[in-house]
């Protein structure tokens, strides 16, 4: 059974479920950050599939302070550092109401394309002014000593006895990262906006008694998280592994939920990171790894599959730049589809592969058996066909299938052609980019006698009945190489030289299958 179904079985008898996640929109969101939303969606689908009433929420923690100087324009650093992200102007002139709306907006826009449709999005900058958080602010202030004790016990963090768990938004300078609250009289708090509280922002020096309610203040993160659980009735919330360490954010919020807000915290589903090139790619800056950039190349079902194939507690290694990672992802997806359709596949598959395939589909109501049975041309083959002038890609793929493509299969092919073109223009390694030479290239002169013998034998083996698919060509090449005693590497070298004018290239079988049979025969003849 798949992990998401296991989870659904565990909570089956505990009533309606509210699944939640939230994110601080601190800058460009990288592809690894999609793991949380995809896991969230798979959980919601599994709960619903098991007949459990489920609400899916996604929040934006946009009153968190701006603390990343590098992401501001130089003249904005002095004025904006330390302000709530929702109050920092958009640094890109494209019409968003704030810095937070810009970054969260771009991230959230990828959700629908991935088949993730939360029942509700909430923005903390909208929630606080409604007064909905006021009861939690009051409880936190009343129980400040208890909160300090929890920080000491759970996280070994010692706050002074005057410290109160509240982030007041300075009524003078508007910063939230520079203020501390040192007293509470049941109606108002006493705050100080300090110049030197943090080294990344400078407060204005104001102080005084003010009301903390109605949007004037926010709870510190651990308390805000626990308050969200109470406010929205959250029962399941997956969390990144960085938050789920002993004494970490999750432990603190769990303790605050139980002891301060007196509610059992939601079930945690800790998940590991997606590593790009060996580096953790959750929020750091990285070339070509923005969530929306990857989503432009990898279609939604393969992107969902990337995150759902390993269990949440396993890290994912993904290095799309200059590698075959993206073609391999398609191949793996196709293998899961084949296995789900009951066709034999190479290699082992983990139990639960059917659920992994099902939850990778864009449409939760899709006919899984029909989807699994659909014909999917290999991505590398499509990438090759897309580069060869004058090729009718659909006709070639249809020939490979052996019958007409269904409407759905045409759509899959179109999607793969688009993905292949984007991949070739962005992440593909040089060897995947091919240009078939119009005449026998000069490099063919360097072929040795054994290679010429191989080419001659390949004509003999294929002239009567040319192989119809890349696989069939690949088999023919290996068979003829073996029969003529030519090492496979030398055989492929010969084929790349005579067709591409270089000593390497993509899988030769697929290359030959992509070309017109008479061109292949004539070129082999000429070179042999
Ligand atoms: Zn914008
Ligand atoms: Zn201030």
Short mmCIF file of C-alpha atoms and ligand atoms in Angstrom, two decimals:
data_model
loop_
_atom_site.label_atom_id
_atom_site.label_comp_id
_atom_site.label_asym_id
_atom_site.label_seq_id
_atom_site.Cartn_x
_atom_site.Cartn_y
_atom_site.Cartn_z
CA UNK A 1 0.00 0.00 0.00
CA UNK A 2 1.11 3.52 -0.73
CA UNK A 3 2.12 5.82 2.18
CA UNK A 4 -0.78 8.22 1.53
CA UNK A 5 -3.31 5.38 1.69
CA UNK A 6 -1.64 4.09 4.88
CA UNK A 7 -2.15 7.53 6.39
CA UNK A 8 -5.81 7.57 5.31
CA UNK A 9 -6.35 4.21 7.02
CA UNK A 10 -4.81 5.54 10.23
CA UNK A 11 -7.22 8.48 10.51
CA UNK A 12 -10.23 6.74 8.99
CA UNK A 13 -12.21 6.69 12.23
CA UNK A 14 -11.36 10.17 13.50
CA UNK A 15 -13.88 12.25 11.58
CA UNK A 16 -13.46 14.99 8.96
CA UNK A 17 -9.87 16.00 8.22
CA UNK A 18 -8.31 19.40 7.59
CA UNK A 19 -4.98 19.21 5.75
CA UNK A 20 -2.85 22.37 5.90
CA UNK A 21 0.49 23.79 4.88
CA UNK A 22 1.80 27.32 4.74
CA UNK A 23 4.80 29.12 3.40
CA UNK A 24 6.75 32.31 4.07
CA UNK A 25 7.09 34.12 0.71
CA UNK A 26 10.64 35.27 1.31
CA UNK A 27 11.89 35.14 -2.29
CA UNK A 28 11.98 33.09 -5.46
CA UNK A 29 10.56 29.67 -4.69
CA UNK A 30 12.58 26.74 -5.96
CA UNK A 31 11.28 23.51 -7.35
CA UNK A 32 12.02 21.60 -4.12
CA UNK A 33 9.37 23.68 -2.38
CA UNK A 34 6.72 21.98 -4.53
CA UNK A 35 7.28 18.74 -2.63
CA UNK A 36 5.17 20.01 0.29
CA UNK A 37 2.14 21.01 -1.83
CA UNK A 38 2.30 17.81 -3.91
CA UNK A 39 2.45 15.66 -0.74
CA UNK A 40 -0.40 17.74 0.72
CA UNK A 41 -2.50 17.09 -2.39
CA UNK A 42 -1.75 13.34 -2.43
CA UNK A 43 -2.84 13.13 1.22
CA UNK A 44 -6.09 14.97 0.47
CA UNK A 45 -6.74 12.69 -2.52
CA UNK A 46 -6.04 9.55 -0.48
CA UNK A 47 -8.37 10.72 2.32
CA UNK A 48 -11.15 11.51 -0.15
CA UNK A 49 -10.62 8.23 -2.00
CA UNK A 50 -11.16 6.49 1.33
CA UNK A 51 -14.44 8.31 1.91
CA UNK A 52 -13.11 10.79 4.50
CA UNK A 53 -14.50 14.33 4.38
CA UNK A 54 -11.45 16.52 3.73
CA UNK A 55 -10.63 20.22 3.53
CA UNK A 56 -7.35 21.29 1.93
CA UNK A 57 -5.88 24.62 3.07
CA UNK A 58 -2.81 26.52 1.96
CA UNK A 59 -1.56 29.59 3.78
CA UNK A 60 0.88 32.38 3.16
CA UNK A 61 2.74 33.64 6.24
CA UNK A 62 3.17 37.10 4.81
CA UNK A 63 3.45 39.11 8.02
CA UNK A 64 6.86 37.49 8.64
CA UNK A 65 9.65 40.09 8.51
CA UNK A 66 11.68 40.81 5.39
CA UNK A 67 15.16 39.56 6.32
CA UNK A 68 16.92 38.94 3.01
CA UNK A 69 18.79 42.05 1.95
CA UNK A 70 20.02 40.50 -1.31
CA UNK A 71 16.46 40.34 -2.62
CA UNK A 72 15.79 44.06 -2.29
CA UNK A 73 16.80 46.85 -4.63
CA UNK A 74 19.73 48.76 -3.04
CA UNK A 75 17.69 51.85 -2.12
CA UNK A 76 14.98 49.68 -0.51
CA UNK A 77 17.30 47.99 2.00
CA UNK A 78 17.30 50.82 4.54
CA UNK A 79 13.53 51.38 4.40
CA UNK A 80 12.17 47.83 3.96
CA UNK A 81 14.33 45.41 5.97
CA UNK A 82 12.42 44.18 9.02
CA UNK A 83 8.97 45.12 7.70
CA UNK A 84 6.30 42.46 7.19
CA UNK A 85 6.69 40.89 3.73
CA UNK A 86 3.12 41.95 2.99
CA UNK A 87 4.08 45.61 3.54
CA UNK A 88 7.22 45.59 1.37
CA UNK A 89 6.55 46.97 -2.14
CA UNK A 90 6.89 44.57 -5.06
CA UNK A 91 10.50 44.85 -6.24
CA UNK A 92 9.40 43.92 -9.76
CA UNK A 93 7.14 46.39 -11.50
CA UNK A 94 4.46 43.92 -12.57
CA UNK A 95 1.38 44.87 -10.65
CA UNK A 96 1.46 42.81 -7.44
CA UNK A 97 0.29 44.51 -4.26
CA UNK A 98 3.44 43.57 -2.34
CA UNK A 99 6.71 41.67 -2.31
CA UNK A 100 4.85 38.79 -0.62
CA UNK A 101 2.05 38.75 -3.19
CA UNK A 102 4.65 38.71 -5.98
CA UNK A 103 6.61 35.68 -4.76
CA UNK A 104 3.72 33.74 -3.25
CA UNK A 105 1.61 34.53 -6.33
CA UNK A 106 4.13 33.10 -8.78
CA UNK A 107 4.48 30.00 -6.60
CA UNK A 108 0.76 29.44 -6.10
CA UNK A 109 0.10 29.91 -9.82
CA UNK A 110 1.98 26.65 -10.43
CA UNK A 111 -0.44 24.74 -8.16
CA UNK A 112 -3.45 24.60 -10.48
CA UNK A 113 -1.24 23.45 -13.34
CA UNK A 114 -0.11 20.60 -11.09
CA UNK A 115 -3.66 19.57 -10.26
CA UNK A 116 -3.43 21.01 -6.73
CA UNK A 117 -6.62 22.85 -5.83
CA UNK A 118 -6.78 23.89 -2.15
CA UNK A 119 -10.32 24.57 -0.96
CA UNK A 120 -9.04 27.80 0.46
CA UNK A 121 -5.92 29.97 0.36
CA UNK A 122 -5.40 32.23 3.35
CA UNK A 123 -3.01 35.14 3.79
CA UNK A 124 -2.04 36.00 7.36
CA UNK A 125 -2.01 39.70 6.37
CA UNK A 126 -5.76 39.27 5.71
CA UNK A 127 -6.45 37.13 8.79
CA UNK A 128 -4.96 39.34 11.54
CA UNK A 129 -6.96 42.51 10.71
CA UNK A 130 -10.24 40.53 10.99
CA UNK A 131 -9.53 39.98 14.68
CA UNK A 132 -9.58 36.18 14.23
CA UNK A 133 -6.12 35.89 15.79
CA UNK A 134 -6.92 38.19 18.75
CA UNK A 135 -8.01 35.41 21.16
CA UNK A 136 -4.73 33.59 20.51
CA UNK A 137 -2.72 36.79 20.99
CA UNK A 138 -4.52 37.35 24.33
CA UNK A 139 -3.90 33.77 25.49
CA UNK A 140 -0.23 33.93 24.48
CA UNK A 141 0.26 37.20 26.40
CA UNK A 142 -1.63 35.94 29.46
CA UNK A 143 0.51 32.81 29.45
CA UNK A 144 3.81 34.47 28.56
CA UNK A 145 5.64 32.81 31.47
CA UNK A 146 4.42 29.40 30.32
CA UNK A 147 5.57 30.12 26.74
CA UNK A 148 9.03 31.13 28.02
CA UNK A 149 9.18 27.90 30.01
CA UNK A 150 8.28 25.84 26.90
CA UNK A 151 11.07 27.51 24.89
CA UNK A 152 13.51 26.72 27.72
CA UNK A 153 12.40 23.11 28.09
CA UNK A 154 11.84 22.11 24.45
CA UNK A 155 14.41 24.17 22.59
CA UNK A 156 16.86 25.32 25.29
CA UNK A 157 16.13 28.93 24.28
CA UNK A 158 16.19 31.34 27.23
CA UNK A 159 14.19 34.55 26.95
CA UNK A 160 14.43 37.24 29.66
CA UNK A 161 11.53 37.31 32.16
CA UNK A 162 10.20 40.49 30.54
CA UNK A 163 9.96 38.84 27.09
CA UNK A 164 6.42 38.45 25.75
CA UNK A 165 5.53 36.24 22.78
CA UNK A 166 4.41 38.92 20.33
CA UNK A 167 5.78 40.64 17.25
CA UNK A 168 4.36 44.15 17.34
CA UNK A 169 4.35 46.04 14.08
CA UNK A 170 5.98 49.33 15.09
CA UNK A 171 3.31 52.05 14.75
CA UNK A 172 6.04 54.56 13.86
CA UNK A 173 8.35 52.80 11.36
CA UNK A 174 6.26 49.76 10.41
CA UNK A 175 8.95 47.18 11.18
CA UNK A 176 8.07 43.92 12.92
CA UNK A 177 11.53 42.34 13.03
CA UNK A 178 12.98 45.05 15.31
CA UNK A 179 10.40 45.21 18.11
CA UNK A 180 10.11 43.46 21.45
CA UNK A 181 7.18 43.46 23.84
CA UNK A 182 8.17 43.71 27.49
CA UNK A 183 4.86 44.18 29.32
CA UNK A 184 1.14 43.44 29.07
CA UNK A 185 -1.62 44.95 31.22
CA UNK A 186 -4.54 42.95 29.82
CA UNK A 187 -5.46 45.67 27.32
CA UNK A 188 -2.23 47.08 25.91
CA UNK A 189 1.34 45.93 25.48
CA UNK A 190 4.51 47.92 26.08
CA UNK A 191 6.82 47.70 23.07
CA UNK A 192 10.28 48.91 22.16
CA UNK A 193 11.48 49.26 18.55
CA UNK A 194 15.21 48.71 19.01
CA UNK A 195 17.98 49.89 16.70
CA UNK A 196 20.15 46.88 17.56
CA UNK A 197 17.72 44.03 18.28
CA UNK A 198 18.79 42.19 15.10
CA UNK A 199 21.81 42.79 12.91
CA UNK A 200 19.84 42.63 9.63
CA UNK A 201 17.49 45.54 10.31
CA UNK A 202 17.54 48.70 12.38
CA UNK A 203 14.53 49.85 14.43
CA UNK A 204 13.47 53.47 14.93
CA UNK A 205 13.85 53.69 18.72
CA UNK A 206 10.16 54.28 19.49
CA UNK A 207 8.46 52.75 22.51
CA UNK A 208 5.11 52.94 24.30
CA UNK A 209 1.83 51.29 25.27
CA UNK A 210 -0.38 50.17 22.33
CA UNK A 211 -3.13 47.68 21.60
CA UNK A 212 -1.83 44.43 20.06
CA UNK A 213 -5.16 43.56 18.43
CA UNK A 214 -6.82 43.81 15.02
CA UNK A 215 -3.68 43.50 12.92
CA UNK A 216 -1.34 45.68 15.03
CA UNK A 217 0.83 42.68 15.87
CA UNK A 218 1.56 39.12 14.87
CA UNK A 219 2.47 36.08 16.93
CA UNK A 220 6.04 34.76 16.64
CA UNK A 221 6.25 31.90 14.17
CA UNK A 222 5.96 28.94 16.58
CA UNK A 223 2.88 30.44 18.21
CA UNK A 224 1.37 31.58 14.93
CA UNK A 225 1.69 28.04 13.57
CA UNK A 226 0.01 26.53 16.64
CA UNK A 227 -2.72 29.21 16.51
CA UNK A 228 -3.39 28.39 12.83
CA UNK A 229 -4.02 24.78 13.84
CA UNK A 230 -6.65 25.89 16.36
CA UNK A 231 -8.16 28.57 14.14
CA UNK A 232 -8.60 26.27 11.13
CA UNK A 233 -9.01 22.97 12.98
CA UNK A 234 -5.99 21.43 11.25
CA UNK A 235 -5.66 17.65 11.71
CA UNK A 236 -2.82 16.80 9.31
CA UNK A 237 0.14 19.00 8.41
CA UNK A 238 3.22 17.72 6.59
CA UNK A 239 6.42 19.56 7.47
CA UNK A 240 9.85 19.85 5.89
CA UNK A 241 12.55 17.87 7.66
CA UNK A 242 14.34 21.07 8.73
CA UNK A 243 11.31 21.96 10.88
CA UNK A 244 10.85 18.44 12.21
CA UNK A 245 14.17 18.00 14.08
CA UNK A 246 14.26 17.37 17.85
CA UNK A 247 13.69 20.69 19.64
CA UNK A 248 12.97 22.31 16.28
CA UNK A 249 10.08 24.41 15.12
CA UNK A 250 7.58 21.58 15.03
CA UNK A 251 8.39 20.36 18.54
CA UNK A 252 8.00 23.89 19.90
CA UNK A 253 4.71 24.47 18.12
CA UNK A 254 3.41 21.05 19.21
CA UNK A 255 4.16 21.90 22.85
CA UNK A 256 2.60 25.36 22.50
CA UNK A 257 -0.52 23.85 20.89
CA UNK A 258 -0.96 21.33 23.73
CA UNK A 259 -0.02 23.49 26.71
CA UNK A 260 -0.92 27.07 25.71
CA UNK A 261 -3.79 26.73 23.24
CA UNK A 262 -4.88 23.37 24.74
CA UNK A 263 -5.39 21.47 21.51
CA UNK A 264 -3.73 18.31 20.20
CA UNK A 265 -1.39 19.28 17.30
CA UNK A 266 -2.04 17.82 13.84
CA UNK A 267 -0.46 14.63 12.61
CA UNK A 268 2.97 15.41 11.14
CA UNK A 269 4.19 13.91 7.88
CA UNK A 270 7.86 14.93 7.85
CA UNK A 271 9.31 15.09 4.37
CA UNK A 272 12.87 15.24 3.08
CA UNK A 273 14.32 17.70 0.63
CA UNK A 274 14.85 17.66 -3.07
CA UNK A 275 18.59 17.98 -3.66
CA UNK A 276 19.78 19.56 -6.86
CA UNK A 277 23.36 18.76 -7.70
CA UNK A 278 23.93 17.56 -4.13
CA UNK A 279 22.75 20.85 -2.63
CA UNK A 280 19.58 21.27 -0.66
CA UNK A 281 17.28 23.29 -2.90
CA UNK A 282 14.50 24.45 -0.69
CA UNK A 283 14.82 28.20 -0.59
CA UNK A 284 18.39 29.08 -1.53
CA UNK A 285 19.14 30.77 -4.83
CA UNK A 286 20.05 28.52 -7.69
CA UNK A 287 20.35 28.71 -11.42
CA UNK A 288 17.45 27.27 -13.35
CA UNK A 289 15.78 25.64 -10.37
CA UNK A 290 12.87 28.02 -9.81
CA UNK A 291 9.62 26.09 -9.42
CA UNK A 292 8.00 27.84 -12.38
CA UNK A 293 11.09 27.31 -14.58
CA UNK A 294 11.12 23.53 -14.01
CA UNK A 295 7.34 23.42 -14.44
CA UNK A 296 7.84 24.97 -17.90
CA UNK A 297 9.86 21.92 -18.97
CA UNK A 298 8.56 19.00 -16.92
CA UNK A 299 4.82 18.39 -17.49
CA UNK A 300 2.61 18.23 -14.39
CA UNK A 301 2.20 14.46 -14.15
CA UNK A 302 5.93 13.82 -14.35
CA UNK A 303 6.58 16.62 -11.84
CA UNK A 304 4.04 15.14 -9.39
CA UNK A 305 5.66 11.76 -9.98
CA UNK A 306 9.12 13.16 -9.18
CA UNK A 307 7.89 14.07 -5.70
CA UNK A 308 5.59 11.11 -5.07
CA UNK A 309 7.77 8.21 -6.21
CA UNK A 310 9.96 8.12 -3.06
CA UNK A 311 8.31 8.00 0.35
CA UNK A 312 8.23 11.46 1.98
CA UNK A 313 11.07 10.60 4.37
CA UNK A 314 13.47 9.88 1.49
CA UNK A 315 15.52 12.66 -0.05
CA UNK A 316 15.26 13.16 -3.81
CA UNK A 317 18.37 13.71 -5.90
CA UNK A 318 17.57 15.67 -9.04
CA UNK A 319 20.11 17.33 -11.30
CA UNK A 320 18.32 18.40 -14.47
CA UNK A 321 21.05 20.67 -15.84
CA UNK A 322 23.10 19.05 -18.63
CA UNK A 323 21.96 15.54 -17.73
CA UNK A 324 19.47 12.83 -18.62
CA UNK A 325 17.56 13.37 -15.36
CA UNK A 326 14.46 14.64 -17.14
CA UNK A 327 14.35 11.86 -19.83
CA UNK A 328 14.92 9.30 -17.05
CA UNK A 329 12.04 10.79 -15.09
CA UNK A 330 9.75 10.23 -18.11
CA UNK A 331 11.06 6.68 -18.56
CA UNK A 332 10.39 5.91 -14.90
CA UNK A 333 6.88 7.35 -15.14
CA UNK A 334 6.24 5.21 -18.23
CA UNK A 335 7.51 2.13 -16.40
CA UNK A 336 5.04 2.77 -13.55
CA UNK A 337 2.27 3.26 -16.13
CA UNK A 338 3.14 -0.03 -17.84
CA UNK A 339 3.24 -1.92 -14.56
CA UNK A 340 -0.10 -0.41 -13.53
CA UNK A 341 -1.54 -1.57 -16.86
CA UNK A 342 -0.26 -5.06 -16.09
CA UNK A 343 2.44 -5.07 -18.77
CA UNK A 344 5.81 -6.63 -17.95
CA UNK A 345 8.47 -4.07 -16.97
CA UNK A 346 12.21 -4.21 -16.48
CA UNK A 347 13.54 -4.01 -12.94
CA UNK A 348 11.94 -3.96 -9.51
CA UNK A 349 9.05 -1.74 -8.51
CA UNK A 350 8.25 -0.76 -4.94
CA UNK A 351 4.91 -1.93 -3.58
CA UNK A 352 2.28 0.77 -3.96
CA UNK A 353 3.41 1.64 -7.50
CA UNK A 354 -0.21 1.74 -8.67
CA UNK A 355 -1.06 4.40 -6.08
CA UNK A 356 2.06 6.38 -6.99
CA UNK A 357 0.92 6.36 -10.60
CA UNK A 358 -2.69 7.22 -9.64
CA UNK A 359 -1.69 10.16 -7.42
CA UNK A 360 0.69 11.42 -10.12
CA UNK A 361 -2.20 11.91 -12.54
CA UNK A 362 -3.38 15.46 -13.00
CA UNK A 363 -7.08 14.69 -12.65
CA UNK A 364 -8.08 13.00 -9.37
CA UNK A 365 -11.12 11.53 -11.16
CA UNK A 366 -9.12 10.13 -14.10
CA UNK A 367 -9.77 6.57 -15.31
CA UNK A 368 -6.54 5.08 -13.94
CA UNK A 369 -6.69 1.90 -16.04
CA UNK A 370 -7.21 3.86 -19.26
CA UNK A 371 -4.41 6.29 -18.35
CA UNK A 372 -2.04 3.43 -17.56
CA UNK A 373 -2.84 1.66 -20.82
CA UNK A 374 -2.30 4.76 -23.01
CA UNK A 375 0.61 4.60 -25.43
CA UNK A 376 3.48 6.86 -24.37
CA UNK A 377 6.42 7.32 -26.75
CA UNK A 378 9.81 7.39 -25.02
CA UNK A 379 10.81 10.97 -24.24
CA UNK A 380 14.30 10.58 -25.75
CA UNK A 381 12.76 9.33 -28.95
CA UNK A 382 10.37 12.27 -29.12
CA UNK A 383 13.29 14.62 -28.44
CA UNK A 384 15.11 13.09 -31.40
CA UNK A 385 12.14 13.16 -33.75
CA UNK A 386 11.46 16.77 -32.85
CA UNK A 387 14.92 17.70 -34.15
CA UNK A 388 14.77 15.98 -37.50
CA UNK A 389 13.48 18.21 -40.27
CA UNK A 390 10.52 17.01 -42.28
CA UNK A 391 9.51 14.23 -39.90
CA UNK A 392 5.81 13.69 -39.22
CA UNK A 393 6.24 12.96 -35.51
CA UNK A 394 2.67 11.74 -35.00
CA UNK A 395 2.93 9.35 -37.97
CA UNK A 396 6.21 7.93 -36.66
CA UNK A 397 4.80 7.41 -33.19
CA UNK A 398 1.68 5.86 -34.63
CA UNK A 399 3.84 3.44 -36.64
CA UNK A 400 5.69 2.54 -33.45
CA UNK A 401 2.43 1.89 -31.63
CA UNK A 402 1.07 -0.12 -34.56
CA UNK A 403 -2.37 1.51 -34.55
CA UNK A 404 -3.97 4.95 -34.58
CA UNK A 405 -3.37 7.19 -31.55
CA UNK A 406 -6.39 7.95 -29.39
CA UNK A 407 -7.32 11.56 -28.60
CA UNK A 408 -5.67 11.18 -25.21
CA UNK A 409 -2.53 9.68 -26.76
CA UNK A 410 -2.32 12.60 -29.21
CA UNK A 411 -2.49 14.97 -26.25
CA UNK A 412 0.26 13.04 -24.45
CA UNK A 413 2.40 13.20 -27.60
CA UNK A 414 1.82 16.95 -28.02
CA UNK A 415 2.78 17.50 -24.40
CA UNK A 416 5.96 15.46 -24.84
CA UNK A 417 6.93 17.30 -28.04
CA UNK A 418 6.54 20.62 -26.22
CA UNK A 419 8.47 19.32 -23.20
CA UNK A 420 11.23 17.93 -25.43
CA UNK A 421 11.61 21.27 -27.25
CA UNK A 422 11.82 23.15 -23.93
CA UNK A 423 14.26 20.59 -22.58
CA UNK A 424 16.50 20.84 -25.67
CA UNK A 425 16.49 24.62 -25.30
CA UNK A 426 17.27 24.62 -21.58
CA UNK A 427 18.61 21.65 -19.62
CA UNK A 428 19.56 19.07 -22.29
CA UNK A 429 23.21 17.96 -22.51
CA UNK A 430 25.04 18.75 -25.77
CA UNK A 431 25.01 15.11 -26.84
CA UNK A 432 21.20 15.15 -26.96
CA UNK A 433 21.18 17.99 -29.47
CA UNK A 434 21.59 16.50 -32.94
CA UNK A 435 21.86 17.68 -36.49
CA UNK A 436 21.61 14.92 -39.05
CA UNK A 437 24.16 15.63 -41.81
CA UNK A 438 22.75 15.96 -45.31
CA UNK A 439 25.70 14.22 -46.95
CA UNK A 440 28.23 11.67 -45.71
CA UNK A 441 30.36 13.71 -43.24
CA UNK A 442 34.15 14.00 -43.62
CA UNK A 443 34.54 12.19 -40.30
CA UNK A 444 33.36 9.01 -42.08
CA UNK A 445 36.78 8.82 -43.79
CA UNK A 446 38.29 7.80 -40.44
CA UNK A 447 36.23 4.60 -40.18
CA UNK A 448 38.38 1.48 -39.90
CA UNK A 449 37.86 -1.77 -41.80
CA UNK A 450 36.02 -3.47 -38.94
CA UNK A 451 33.56 -0.60 -38.73
CA UNK A 452 32.95 -0.75 -42.50
CA UNK A 453 32.36 -4.49 -42.23
CA UNK A 454 29.84 -3.81 -39.45
CA UNK A 455 27.99 -1.21 -41.55
CA UNK A 456 27.86 -3.58 -44.51
CA UNK A 457 26.48 -6.36 -42.33
CA UNK A 458 23.92 -3.98 -40.84
CA UNK A 459 22.60 -3.27 -44.36
CA UNK A 460 22.34 -7.00 -44.97
CA UNK A 461 20.43 -7.52 -41.74
CA UNK A 462 17.98 -4.67 -42.20
CA UNK A 463 17.54 -3.96 -45.93
CA UNK A 464 14.72 -6.44 -46.53
CA UNK A 465 12.75 -5.65 -43.42
CA UNK A 466 13.85 -2.39 -41.76
CA UNK A 467 13.31 -2.36 -37.96
CA UNK A 468 10.18 -0.38 -37.12
CA UNK A 469 11.13 0.96 -33.69
CA UNK A 470 14.08 2.36 -31.81
CA UNK A 471 14.21 -0.77 -29.66
CA UNK A 472 14.25 -2.98 -32.75
CA UNK A 473 17.05 -0.93 -34.32
CA UNK A 474 18.99 -1.02 -31.08
CA UNK A 475 18.68 -4.82 -30.97
CA UNK A 476 19.73 -5.11 -34.62
CA UNK A 477 22.82 -2.95 -34.00
CA UNK A 478 23.91 -5.09 -31.03
CA UNK A 479 23.23 -8.36 -32.88
CA UNK A 480 25.18 -7.32 -35.98
CA UNK A 481 28.06 -5.94 -33.90
CA UNK A 482 28.30 -9.24 -32.04
CA UNK A 483 28.07 -11.28 -35.26
CA UNK A 484 30.84 -9.29 -36.92
CA UNK A 485 33.05 -9.20 -33.81
CA UNK A 486 32.99 -5.39 -33.61
CA UNK A 487 32.84 -3.98 -30.06
CA UNK A 488 29.49 -2.21 -29.50
CA UNK A 489 31.25 1.09 -28.76
CA UNK A 490 33.00 1.01 -32.16
CA UNK A 491 29.72 0.14 -33.88
CA UNK A 492 27.94 3.14 -32.33
CA UNK A 493 30.95 5.37 -33.11
CA UNK A 494 30.58 4.42 -36.79
CA UNK A 495 26.87 5.26 -36.84
CA UNK A 496 27.33 8.63 -35.12
CA UNK A 497 30.12 9.54 -37.55
CA UNK A 498 28.17 8.77 -40.72
CA UNK A 499 24.87 10.34 -39.65
CA UNK A 500 25.86 13.16 -37.26
CA UNK A 501 29.49 13.85 -38.22
CA UNK A 502 30.66 13.37 -34.64
CA UNK A 503 31.76 10.42 -32.51
CA UNK A 504 28.87 10.49 -30.01
CA UNK A 505 25.16 11.12 -29.79
CA UNK A 506 21.85 9.94 -28.37
CA UNK A 507 20.79 6.27 -28.51
CA UNK A 508 21.67 5.18 -32.06
CA UNK A 509 18.67 2.84 -32.42
CA UNK A 510 16.28 5.71 -31.80
CA UNK A 511 18.26 7.92 -34.17
CA UNK A 512 17.98 5.42 -37.03
CA UNK A 513 14.31 4.80 -36.29
CA UNK A 514 13.73 8.55 -36.57
CA UNK A 515 15.15 8.79 -40.07
CA UNK A 516 13.54 7.89 -43.38
CA UNK A 517 14.40 4.21 -44.12
CA UNK A 518 15.81 4.99 -47.60
CA UNK A 519 18.09 7.67 -46.15
CA UNK A 520 19.38 5.16 -43.60
CA UNK A 521 19.94 2.46 -46.25
CA UNK A 522 21.64 4.84 -48.69
CA UNK A 523 23.94 6.31 -46.02
CA UNK A 524 24.95 2.89 -44.69
CA UNK A 525 25.66 1.77 -48.27
CA UNK A 526 27.76 4.84 -49.05
CA UNK A 527 29.82 4.53 -45.86
CA UNK A 528 30.35 0.78 -46.05
ZN1 LIG B 1 5.19 41.39 -8.95
ZN1 LIG B 2 9.99 51.47 14.72
#
